[in-house]
Phi, psi and omega in degrees: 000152180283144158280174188296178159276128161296110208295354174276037244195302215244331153247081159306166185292175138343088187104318166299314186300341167278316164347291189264076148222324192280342185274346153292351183275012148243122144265046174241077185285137171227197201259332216276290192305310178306312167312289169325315189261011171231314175305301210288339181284342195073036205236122194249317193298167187274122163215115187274158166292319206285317160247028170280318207250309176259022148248019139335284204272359149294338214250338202107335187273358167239188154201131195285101175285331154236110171324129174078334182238005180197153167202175173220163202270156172281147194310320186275314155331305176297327202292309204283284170010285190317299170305291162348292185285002150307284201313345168290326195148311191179195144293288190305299138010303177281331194287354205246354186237358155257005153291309192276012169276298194297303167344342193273329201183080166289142198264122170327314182263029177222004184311327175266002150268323161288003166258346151242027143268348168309290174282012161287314193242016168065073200247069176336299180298341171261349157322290180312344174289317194298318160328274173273007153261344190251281198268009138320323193270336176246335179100149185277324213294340185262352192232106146339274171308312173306305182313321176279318152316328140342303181266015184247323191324126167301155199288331163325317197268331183285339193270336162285311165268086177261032150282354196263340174266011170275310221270298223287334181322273182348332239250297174295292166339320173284326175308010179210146145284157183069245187234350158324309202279341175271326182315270172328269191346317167308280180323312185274329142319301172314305206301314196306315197306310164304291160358288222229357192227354166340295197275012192314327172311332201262066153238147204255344192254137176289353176276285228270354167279332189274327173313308193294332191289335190297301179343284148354318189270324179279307186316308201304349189284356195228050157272156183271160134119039223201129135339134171298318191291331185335296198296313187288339179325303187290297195287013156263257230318305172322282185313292187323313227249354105359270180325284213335307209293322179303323169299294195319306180304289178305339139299317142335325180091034160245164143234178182280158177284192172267347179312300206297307183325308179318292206275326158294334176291285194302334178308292191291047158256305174344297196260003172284316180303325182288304165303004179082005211244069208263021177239349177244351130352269179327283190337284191312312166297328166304299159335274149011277160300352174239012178254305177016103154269087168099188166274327174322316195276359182198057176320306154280335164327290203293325150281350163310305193282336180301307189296321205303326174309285191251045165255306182344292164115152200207146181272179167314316204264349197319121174285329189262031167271127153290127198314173163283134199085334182222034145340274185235127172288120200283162163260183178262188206100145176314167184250161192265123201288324210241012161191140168347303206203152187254015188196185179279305142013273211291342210251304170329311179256354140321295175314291184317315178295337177265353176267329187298298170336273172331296201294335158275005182053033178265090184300326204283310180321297195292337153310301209300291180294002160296324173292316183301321190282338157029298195231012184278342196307284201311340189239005188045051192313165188298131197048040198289319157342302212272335172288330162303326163335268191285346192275340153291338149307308204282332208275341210254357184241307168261348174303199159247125171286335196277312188285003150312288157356297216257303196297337168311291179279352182278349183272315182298312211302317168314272205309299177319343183285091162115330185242150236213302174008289231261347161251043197252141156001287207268341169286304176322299191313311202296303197284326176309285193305332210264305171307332161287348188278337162328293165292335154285312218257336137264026139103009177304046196277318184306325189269330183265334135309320190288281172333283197322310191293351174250014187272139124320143188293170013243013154301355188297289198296318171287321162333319175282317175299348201253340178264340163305274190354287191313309186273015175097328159315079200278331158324298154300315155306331189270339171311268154349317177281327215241359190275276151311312184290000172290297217302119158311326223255007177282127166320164174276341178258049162257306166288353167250010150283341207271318196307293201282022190235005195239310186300278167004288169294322193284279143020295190302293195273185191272314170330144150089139159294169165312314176301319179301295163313287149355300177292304193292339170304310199304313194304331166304276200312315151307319126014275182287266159002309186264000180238051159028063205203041174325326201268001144305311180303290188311339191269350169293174205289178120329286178316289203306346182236001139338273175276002158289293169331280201323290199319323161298308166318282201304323172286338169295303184312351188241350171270342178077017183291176159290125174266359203303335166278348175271336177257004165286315174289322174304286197311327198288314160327315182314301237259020178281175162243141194216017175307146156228169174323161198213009205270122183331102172124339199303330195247355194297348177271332163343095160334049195292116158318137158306335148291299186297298188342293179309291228259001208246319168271017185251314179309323189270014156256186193261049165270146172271164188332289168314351173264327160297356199266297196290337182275319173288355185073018167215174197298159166324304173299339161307314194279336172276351177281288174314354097023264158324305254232328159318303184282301185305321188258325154295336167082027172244162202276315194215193217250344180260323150289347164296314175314298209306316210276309176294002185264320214269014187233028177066009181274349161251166185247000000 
């Protein structure tokens, strides 16, 4: 049996009786909804959930439906509720005044109910609020009900709030398993964009026009029948002519509010990244961020500028550099049951934490997200390009490379049925580098020329230099290196592979004193350390990077320096893999100088250095440098493995 009702139940205080009028309009109170409903109520004094449910369910008047977290009114509580809420006006009456509570300070934990009281009284605007204050940021795939609202909105309304033509694709995408549901989604975008956002120049009030316009800039990349580069052209042509219109406006004496300014400013980061153009990135993102109102208003700007910062490249000391760990600061709300990351927001700084990894030599950091990323194949997740990427970086510095290789084309071949991305700028360059280090590393350097001679800017130049490298061109590679490195417009952590692959090469060739080489390793290697970027130094070959250390260590040693940062990078070095391939043909493409030719059947008899020194006529040391320079375009450990590998790719009998 219940206990009785309490008679203060039947004469609430001043302010509880609007209370118990708004929580009847669920019947299911939880702590999200009390809250909601004591702000909307005006109830100033502390009356907490906690202690609000149990004294309810003391008085009689509840009953718990998930002990501690959820309850419902007893039938005579509820009734006088009910009656309470007549006297407002209605259910919609109530519904419209814990909407306007919320909108003052949206609660995380209500987006599906407040998206089908939203869509009970056609209340738009506050969809659209829920939208860019709330499920940017978590994504729709965790709120059911908000999702299915969403995908019920009319294309009118979308075209009228065109942020809602944002919320709704997501909406849909989550509603299908696999890549159907983004495919529709894509598609109903394109449709909102064509419809209703086309024409954005003829709107006549400038906030929705400049809304409409960003909109608009983002659909072209992805209409169908059309070149990726086409589309992106169009949507930059799109953007200039956006600005145009904001300047032209702003002579005038308007501005954009900080929302719009916010969301145009992220567009144009968006498509300044698609085009590779990771120093105007930043900017535009910066910009973003600093127009705002809150974070809420540039969900994606701030992890956006975290990734472009590091592919980009930063020094140690760089002040617009992200702390490490704090990439992308998460918001509340539950994490999304279907995938690694719920939005472009989540995937952007997911990425970052993870090039950040790579970029510390931190194996372990870059494991944890090779896990995170786990299950996005199965969901084609937002920037899956750029997640093939690195999990191929990762296969070329601790993996097995070859089967990096194969998990590389099985992801495209996966991902690519239906989606385009991955021929957007910054993927081609990103998915380029990443395969080539892949093929050095298992020593496929003839294929890995072959690439390099079809790359694009703006990895073309390192890709060339690193396959001079590789096949012995030690000449040329630094001619090439020295070439590029004039060039304003090279990343900076592009330029500090080029810095160590041009050290590298000098290191290498015969050319040049001991010292000279010596200074130039160090100078490389220092470089690297101070723009916090081991991972120019890892990607080299083994030999190669072999004897770029030792030439530093001597030259710190003749300089008298401190080396502890150099045996802090020697341990981060330890723990690579550097296994290669071992399979008949892997080398057949290899390059020999005319000198290797000679000196290469001679390696597979037991003479020693000094005889070989005495047979060929040149100093020893030439001859342990041609060696080197041996072991390096085979990708072998000693001078007996090196044999194996020209004999299983036929260069011996």
């Amino acid at each position: 049996m219940y206990p009785p009702i309490d008679e203060e139940w039947q004469s609430l205080p001043s302010g509880e009786d609007l209370l118990l009028a708004l929580l009847v309009v669920k019947e299911e109170i939880s702590d999200d909804l009390f809250e909601l409903a004591s702000r909307a109520a005006g109830i100033d004094r502390d009356l907490g959930w906690e202690q609000w449910s149990s004294g309810a369910v003391r008085d009689g008047a509840a009953i718990w439906l998930v002990p501690g977290s959820a309850l419902t009114l007893r039938p005579e509580p509820r009734a006088r509720g009910i009656a309470l809420l007549e006297d407002l006006g209605g259910e919609d009456s109530g519904k419209e005044r814990l909407l306007d509570a919320w909108i003052t300070d949206p609660v995380h934990g209500a987006p599906d109910d407040i998206a089908v009281w939203a869509l009970d009284i056609q209340r738009w605007d506050i969809l659209g609020k829920l939208w860019t204050k709330v499920l940017r940021w978590t994504g729709v795939q965790s709120f059911p009900r908000a999702s299915s609202v969403f995908r019920s909105v009319p294309g009118a309304v979308r075209g009228q709030y065109p942020e809602l033509s944002f919320a709704c694709p997501q909406a849909w995408a989550a509603g299908s398993e696999g890549a159907g549901g983004l495919v529709e989604g894509l598609n109903h975008l394109a449709r909102d964009g064509l419809e209703h956002h086309a024409q954005w120049r003829h709107e006549t009030d400038p906030e929705r026009a400049i809304q409409r316009g960003v909109l608009w800039a983002a659909v072209l990349l992805y209409l169908p029948d059309a070149a990726v580069s086409v589309n992106l052209d169009k949507a930059w042509e799109t953007r200039e002519a956006v600005a145009g219109r904001i300047g032209a406006l702003q002579e005038e004496g308007w501005s954009p509010s900080a929302s719009t300014s916010s969301r145009f400013h992220t567009m144009s980061a968006w498509l300044a990244f698609a085009r590779g153009d990771l120093e105007l990135t930043r900017r535009y993102a910066e910009m973003a961020m600093l127009v705002a109102e809150g974070d809420e208003q540039s969900p994606s700007a701030r992890p956006l500028r975290s990734l472009a910062l590091e592919l980009w490249g930063h020094t140690r000391d760089d002040p617009r550099a992200p702390a490490p760990g704090a990439v992308l600061p998460r918001p509340g709300g539950p994490a999304d049951p279907g995938g690694p990351y719920p939005s472009l927001s989540g995937a952007a700084g997911d990425m970052a934490l993870g090039f950040h990894a790579l970029r510390s030599l931190d194996s372990e950091a870059s494991a944890q997200m090779i896990a995170r990323l786990a299950d996005a194949s199965a969901r084609r997740a937002p920037l899956w390009w750029l997640s093939i990427a690195f999990r191929a970086e990762h296969s070329a510095l601790w993996g097995d490379a070859a089967a990096g290789l194969n998990d590389l084309d099985a992801g495209l071949a996966f991902y690519s049925d239906g989606f385009s991305d991955h021929e957007l700028p910054i993927a081609r360059a990103l998915l380029t580098l990443a395969r080539f280090r892949l093929l050095i590393r298992i020593g496929a350097h003839g294929a890995a020329r072959e690439l390099a001679a079809c790359a694009q800017a703006p990895v073309a130049c390192l890709a060339v230099v690193e396959a001079e490298l590789c096949t012995g061109h030690f000449d040329e590679a630094i001619r090439v290196a020295d070439k590029e490195l004039v060039r304003h417009d090279v990343w900076p952590s592009i330029r500090s592979h080029l810095t160590v692959l041009r050290a590298a090469a000098i290191v290498m060739s015969t050319t040049g004193t001991d010292a000279e080489r010596q200074s130039s390793a160090r100078a490389a290697v220092d470089l690297c350390l101070r723009v916090n970027s081991p991972l120019s130094v890892a990607h080299l070959p083994h030999p190669f990077r072999d004897a770029l250390m030792s030439a530093c260590r001597t030259a710190a040693a003749a300089a008298d320096v401190p080396t502890t940062p150099y045996d802090e990078l020697d341990r981060a070095l330890a723990g690579l893999s550097d296994a290669g391939l071992d399979a008949l043909g892997t080398f057949a493409h290899v390059r020999l100088t005319r000198r290797e030719r000679i000196l290469l059947p001679l390696l597979a008899t037991d003479r020693s250095v000094p005889e070989l020194s005495a047979e060929l006529h040149v100093s020893p040391n030439t001859i342990r440098k041609q060696v080197v320079t041996l072991r390096a375009k085979f990708g072998a450990k000693s001078r007996s493995e090196l044999v194996r590998r020209a004999r299983d790719a036929s260069l011996l009998e």
